[in-house]
């Protein structure tokens, strides 16, 4: 079981490395931005300003994509502009201090 302190630590890590994060060009991400009427930077602003340990859904999980990226995946649920955005996956390589 993941503790509140661990979740807060992951969120802090994500915020500290804000300049390194990019939005994946996956179709579902593009559609979500269009639905929200936001660009990627505005969406990241919403995430960084509003993400809380209470939004935690799952993690740490291993990356199971065909070309995995090092680090664990943490999943959060978030509402932006009063629209449920589903999940916000954050991938953090805590061993190598990379996003």
Tab-separated table of N, CA and C in Angstrom:
chain	number	residue	atom	x	y	z
A	1	UNK	N	0.844	-1.186	0.000
A	1	UNK	CA	0.000	0.000	0.000
A	1	UNK	C	0.883	1.240	0.000
A	2	UNK	N	0.582	2.156	-0.879
A	2	UNK	CA	1.322	3.397	-0.989
A	2	UNK	C	0.823	4.377	0.061
A	3	UNK	N	1.746	5.078	0.684
A	3	UNK	CA	1.355	6.022	1.729
A	3	UNK	C	1.131	7.421	1.159
A	4	UNK	N	0.415	8.210	1.909
A	4	UNK	CA	0.169	9.607	1.531
A	4	UNK	C	1.502	10.336	1.326
A	5	UNK	N	2.466	10.077	2.198
A	5	UNK	CA	3.775	10.721	2.109
A	5	UNK	C	4.478	10.370	0.802
A	6	UNK	N	4.385	9.110	0.368
A	6	UNK	CA	4.997	8.706	-0.898
A	6	UNK	C	4.334	9.422	-2.084
A	7	UNK	N	3.015	9.515	-2.046
A	7	UNK	CA	2.277	10.172	-3.134
A	7	UNK	C	2.644	11.649	-3.191
A	8	UNK	N	2.702	12.304	-2.058
A	8	UNK	CA	3.087	13.711	-2.014
A	8	UNK	C	4.506	13.877	-2.538
A	9	UNK	N	5.392	12.944	-2.211
A	9	UNK	CA	6.765	12.994	-2.717
A	9	UNK	C	6.826	12.906	-4.230
A	10	UNK	N	5.983	12.061	-4.830
A	10	UNK	CA	5.941	11.947	-6.294
A	10	UNK	C	5.429	13.242	-6.908
A	11	UNK	N	4.385	13.803	-6.342
A	11	UNK	CA	3.852	15.071	-6.863
A	11	UNK	C	4.915	16.169	-6.756
A	12	UNK	N	5.605	16.235	-5.630
A	12	UNK	CA	6.681	17.222	-5.470
A	12	UNK	C	7.763	17.016	-6.523
A	13	UNK	N	8.102	15.766	-6.798
A	13	UNK	CA	9.111	15.451	-7.813
A	13	UNK	C	8.665	15.914	-9.192
A	14	UNK	N	7.401	15.691	-9.506
A	14	UNK	CA	6.849	16.121	-10.797
A	14	UNK	C	6.927	17.644	-10.911
A	15	UNK	N	6.544	18.340	-9.867
A	15	UNK	CA	6.544	19.805	-9.896
A	15	UNK	C	7.968	20.354	-10.013
A	16	UNK	N	8.911	19.755	-9.295
A	16	UNK	CA	10.293	20.231	-9.348
A	16	UNK	C	10.917	20.075	-10.733
A	17	UNK	N	10.427	19.097	-11.498
A	17	UNK	CA	10.989	18.841	-12.824
A	17	UNK	C	10.053	19.314	-13.935
A	18	UNK	N	9.266	20.290	-13.661
A	18	UNK	CA	8.253	20.783	-14.600
A	18	UNK	C	8.813	21.072	-15.986
A	19	UNK	N	9.970	21.664	-16.069
A	19	UNK	CA	10.538	22.055	-17.363
A	19	UNK	C	10.924	20.867	-18.250
A	20	UNK	N	10.960	19.667	-17.697
A	20	UNK	CA	11.354	18.491	-18.468
A	20	UNK	C	10.179	17.710	-19.045
A	21	UNK	N	8.959	18.030	-18.627
A	21	UNK	CA	7.795	17.257	-19.035
A	21	UNK	C	7.262	17.727	-20.381
A	22	UNK	N	6.821	16.776	-21.173
A	22	UNK	CA	6.171	17.086	-22.439
A	22	UNK	C	4.907	16.239	-22.547
A	23	UNK	N	3.993	16.694	-23.346
A	23	UNK	CA	2.750	15.954	-23.555
A	23	UNK	C	2.942	14.981	-24.706
A	24	UNK	N	2.585	13.747	-24.497
A	24	UNK	CA	2.634	12.746	-25.557
A	24	UNK	C	1.647	13.143	-26.649
A	25	UNK	N	2.021	12.929	-27.910
A	25	UNK	CA	1.157	13.266	-29.031
A	25	UNK	C	0.088	12.232	-29.320
A	26	UNK	N	-0.237	11.405	-28.336
A	26	UNK	CA	-1.270	10.388	-28.527
A	26	UNK	C	-2.617	11.045	-28.823
A	27	UNK	N	-3.390	10.394	-29.669
A	27	UNK	CA	-4.678	10.929	-30.111
A	27	UNK	C	-5.578	11.303	-28.943
A	28	UNK	N	-5.621	10.469	-27.895
A	28	UNK	CA	-6.506	10.769	-26.770
A	28	UNK	C	-6.078	12.041	-26.046
A	29	UNK	N	-4.783	12.348	-26.032
A	29	UNK	CA	-4.313	13.584	-25.410
A	29	UNK	C	-4.733	14.798	-26.229
A	30	UNK	N	-4.586	14.708	-27.541
A	30	UNK	CA	-4.970	15.801	-28.427
A	30	UNK	C	-6.471	16.064	-28.324
A	31	UNK	N	-7.262	14.999	-28.297
A	31	UNK	CA	-8.711	15.147	-28.176
A	31	UNK	C	-9.101	15.781	-26.844
A	32	UNK	N	-8.410	15.392	-25.780
A	32	UNK	CA	-8.707	15.964	-24.464
A	32	UNK	C	-8.425	17.463	-24.450
A	33	UNK	N	-7.295	17.869	-25.050
A	33	UNK	CA	-6.975	19.297	-25.109
A	33	UNK	C	-8.032	20.055	-25.900
A	34	UNK	N	-8.462	19.486	-27.008
A	34	UNK	CA	-9.488	20.134	-27.819
A	34	UNK	C	-10.795	20.265	-27.040
A	35	UNK	N	-11.166	19.222	-26.328
A	35	UNK	CA	-12.399	19.238	-25.543
A	35	UNK	C	-12.343	20.314	-24.455
A	36	UNK	N	-11.154	20.477	-23.873
A	36	UNK	CA	-10.979	21.461	-22.810
A	36	UNK	C	-10.751	22.874	-23.343
A	37	UNK	N	-10.410	22.983	-24.624
A	37	UNK	CA	-10.092	24.285	-25.193
A	37	UNK	C	-8.776	24.833	-24.671
A	38	UNK	N	-7.832	23.926	-24.379
A	38	UNK	CA	-6.542	24.321	-23.821
A	38	UNK	C	-5.408	23.900	-24.747
A	39	UNK	N	-4.279	24.598	-24.639
A	39	UNK	CA	-3.076	24.096	-25.280
A	39	UNK	C	-2.308	23.287	-24.224
A	40	UNK	N	-1.229	22.651	-24.633
A	40	UNK	CA	-0.482	21.773	-23.722
A	40	UNK	C	0.022	22.537	-22.501
A	41	UNK	N	0.531	23.735	-22.706
A	41	UNK	CA	1.068	24.506	-21.577
A	41	UNK	C	-0.016	24.830	-20.554
A	42	UNK	N	-1.190	25.224	-21.019
A	42	UNK	CA	-2.294	25.527	-20.101
A	42	UNK	C	-2.733	24.266	-19.345
A	43	UNK	N	-2.729	23.127	-20.018
A	43	UNK	CA	-3.081	21.868	-19.354
A	43	UNK	C	-2.068	21.529	-18.269
A	44	UNK	N	-0.771	21.701	-18.587
A	44	UNK	CA	0.262	21.459	-17.577
A	44	UNK	C	0.109	22.423	-16.412
A	45	UNK	N	-0.220	23.679	-16.683
A	45	UNK	CA	-0.444	24.639	-15.597
A	45	UNK	C	-1.544	24.141	-14.668
A	46	UNK	N	-2.637	23.639	-15.247
A	46	UNK	CA	-3.737	23.107	-14.434
A	46	UNK	C	-3.264	21.932	-13.572
A	47	UNK	N	-2.493	21.042	-14.191
A	47	UNK	CA	-1.988	19.875	-13.457
A	47	UNK	C	-1.071	20.311	-12.325
A	48	UNK	N	-0.096	21.156	-12.626
A	48	UNK	CA	0.869	21.576	-11.604
A	48	UNK	C	0.226	22.390	-10.498
A	49	UNK	N	-0.773	23.190	-10.839
A	49	UNK	CA	-1.408	24.039	-9.838
A	49	UNK	C	-2.431	23.297	-8.976
A	50	UNK	N	-2.990	22.201	-9.495
A	50	UNK	CA	-4.136	21.593	-8.812
A	50	UNK	C	-3.964	20.138	-8.394
A	51	UNK	N	-2.936	19.450	-8.872
A	51	UNK	CA	-2.792	18.033	-8.537
A	51	UNK	C	-2.535	17.848	-7.046
A	52	UNK	N	-3.259	16.939	-6.446
A	52	UNK	CA	-3.188	16.686	-5.009
A	52	UNK	C	-3.003	15.201	-4.753
A	53	UNK	N	-2.507	14.861	-3.589
A	53	UNK	CA	-2.371	13.444	-3.227
A	53	UNK	C	-3.736	12.759	-3.259
A	54	UNK	N	-4.807	13.527	-3.065
A	54	UNK	CA	-6.157	12.963	-3.062
A	54	UNK	C	-6.612	12.534	-4.457
A	55	UNK	N	-5.894	12.966	-5.502
A	55	UNK	CA	-6.205	12.582	-6.881
A	55	UNK	C	-5.559	11.260	-7.277
A	56	UNK	N	-4.775	10.672	-6.377
A	56	UNK	CA	-4.066	9.416	-6.654
A	56	UNK	C	-5.039	8.297	-6.999
A	57	UNK	N	-4.709	7.541	-8.064
A	57	UNK	CA	-5.497	6.379	-8.456
A	57	UNK	C	-4.681	5.099	-8.339
A	58	UNK	N	-3.466	5.092	-8.909
A	58	UNK	CA	-2.669	3.860	-8.913
A	58	UNK	C	-1.185	4.180	-9.073
A	59	UNK	N	-0.376	3.226	-8.720
A	59	UNK	CA	1.068	3.340	-8.888
A	59	UNK	C	1.759	2.985	-7.589
A	60	UNK	N	3.009	2.691	-7.698
A	60	UNK	CA	3.817	2.696	-8.916
A	60	UNK	C	3.538	1.470	-9.789
A	61	UNK	N	3.496	1.696	-11.089
A	61	UNK	CA	3.302	0.636	-12.074
A	61	UNK	C	4.480	0.639	-13.038
A	62	UNK	N	4.791	-0.515	-13.579
A	62	UNK	CA	5.846	-0.606	-14.585
A	62	UNK	C	5.288	-0.188	-15.944
A	63	UNK	N	6.129	0.418	-16.768
A	63	UNK	CA	5.743	0.826	-18.116
A	63	UNK	C	5.642	-0.421	-18.987
A	64	UNK	N	4.459	-0.679	-19.529
A	64	UNK	CA	4.256	-1.884	-20.343
A	64	UNK	C	4.127	-1.558	-21.830
A	65	UNK	N	4.549	-0.359	-22.237
A	65	UNK	CA	4.511	0.007	-23.643
A	65	UNK	C	5.598	-0.750	-24.403
A	66	UNK	N	5.455	-0.884	-25.721
A	66	UNK	CA	6.447	-1.628	-26.518
A	66	UNK	C	7.873	-1.115	-26.348
A	67	UNK	N	8.043	0.194	-26.190
A	67	UNK	CA	9.364	0.762	-25.930
A	67	UNK	C	9.296	1.484	-24.590
A	68	UNK	N	9.431	0.723	-23.484
A	68	UNK	CA	9.242	1.326	-22.165
A	68	UNK	C	10.289	2.399	-21.858
A	69	UNK	N	9.850	3.370	-21.077
A	69	UNK	CA	10.716	4.424	-20.575
A	69	UNK	C	11.073	4.055	-19.139
A	70	UNK	N	12.322	4.259	-18.734
A	70	UNK	CA	12.686	3.926	-17.344
A	70	UNK	C	11.834	4.688	-16.344
A	71	UNK	N	11.506	4.044	-15.270
A	71	UNK	CA	10.765	4.687	-14.197
A	71	UNK	C	9.370	4.119	-14.037
A	72	UNK	N	8.797	4.415	-12.908
A	72	UNK	CA	7.454	3.950	-12.582
A	72	UNK	C	6.406	4.923	-13.093
A	73	UNK	N	5.233	4.396	-13.374
A	73	UNK	CA	4.097	5.213	-13.783
A	73	UNK	C	3.167	5.359	-12.584
A	74	UNK	N	2.786	6.593	-12.319
A	74	UNK	CA	1.835	6.925	-11.261
A	74	UNK	C	0.625	7.537	-11.946
A	75	UNK	N	-0.568	7.141	-11.547
A	75	UNK	CA	-1.779	7.604	-12.221
A	75	UNK	C	-2.643	8.394	-11.242
A	76	UNK	N	-3.084	9.558	-11.724
A	76	UNK	CA	-3.924	10.446	-10.942
A	76	UNK	C	-5.164	10.786	-11.747
A	77	UNK	N	-6.278	11.010	-11.074
A	77	UNK	CA	-7.492	11.516	-11.712
A	77	UNK	C	-7.565	13.009	-11.451
A	78	UNK	N	-8.067	13.761	-12.402
A	78	UNK	CA	-8.098	15.209	-12.234
A	78	UNK	C	-9.260	15.798	-13.019
A	79	UNK	N	-9.862	16.826	-12.456
A	79	UNK	CA	-10.901	17.589	-13.152
A	79	UNK	C	-10.286	18.917	-13.562
A	80	UNK	N	-10.461	19.256	-14.841
A	80	UNK	CA	-9.988	20.545	-15.348
A	80	UNK	C	-11.190	21.241	-15.953
A	81	UNK	N	-11.393	22.504	-15.551
A	81	UNK	CA	-12.529	23.270	-16.043
A	81	UNK	C	-13.839	22.510	-15.806
A	82	UNK	N	-13.909	21.828	-14.658
A	82	UNK	CA	-15.074	21.051	-14.244
A	82	UNK	C	-15.387	19.885	-15.189
A	83	UNK	N	-14.378	19.420	-15.920
A	83	UNK	CA	-14.522	18.252	-16.791
A	83	UNK	C	-13.611	17.159	-16.262
A	84	UNK	N	-14.167	15.972	-16.057
A	84	UNK	CA	-13.366	14.838	-15.608
A	84	UNK	C	-12.406	14.455	-16.722
A	85	UNK	N	-11.133	14.528	-16.432
A	85	UNK	CA	-10.110	14.260	-17.451
A	85	UNK	C	-9.603	12.826	-17.387
A	86	UNK	N	-10.264	11.998	-16.640
A	86	UNK	CA	-9.824	10.609	-16.568
A	86	UNK	C	-8.566	10.511	-15.746
A	87	UNK	N	-7.525	10.043	-16.376
A	87	UNK	CA	-6.293	9.842	-15.631
A	87	UNK	C	-5.186	10.724	-16.172
A	88	UNK	N	-4.300	11.078	-15.281
A	88	UNK	CA	-3.104	11.841	-15.621
A	88	UNK	C	-1.918	10.974	-15.232
A	89	UNK	N	-1.332	10.252	-16.200
A	89	UNK	CA	-0.187	9.422	-15.842
A	89	UNK	C	1.072	10.264	-15.729
A	90	UNK	N	1.838	10.032	-14.690
A	90	UNK	CA	3.109	10.701	-14.491
A	90	UNK	C	4.169	9.620	-14.381
A	91	UNK	N	5.174	9.692	-15.212
A	91	UNK	CA	6.220	8.683	-15.176
A	91	UNK	C	7.448	9.288	-14.539
A	92	UNK	N	7.909	8.661	-13.472
A	92	UNK	CA	9.021	9.190	-12.707
A	92	UNK	C	10.069	8.113	-12.510
A	93	UNK	N	11.295	8.418	-12.916
A	93	UNK	CA	12.430	7.535	-12.706
A	93	UNK	C	13.129	8.007	-11.439
A	94	UNK	N	12.725	7.462	-10.294
A	94	UNK	CA	13.261	7.907	-9.034
A	94	UNK	C	14.694	7.433	-8.831
A	95	UNK	N	15.094	6.364	-9.503
A	95	UNK	CA	16.462	5.878	-9.366
A	95	UNK	C	17.462	6.787	-10.072
A	96	UNK	N	17.092	7.292	-11.232
A	96	UNK	CA	17.997	8.122	-12.015
A	96	UNK	C	17.615	9.596	-11.985
A	97	UNK	N	16.616	9.943	-11.141
A	97	UNK	CA	16.160	11.328	-10.975
A	97	UNK	C	15.783	11.966	-12.303
A	98	UNK	N	15.025	11.244	-13.117
A	98	UNK	CA	14.556	11.753	-14.401
A	98	UNK	C	13.054	11.618	-14.468
A	99	UNK	N	12.410	12.421	-15.359
A	99	UNK	CA	10.967	12.271	-15.573
A	99	UNK	C	10.740	11.207	-16.587
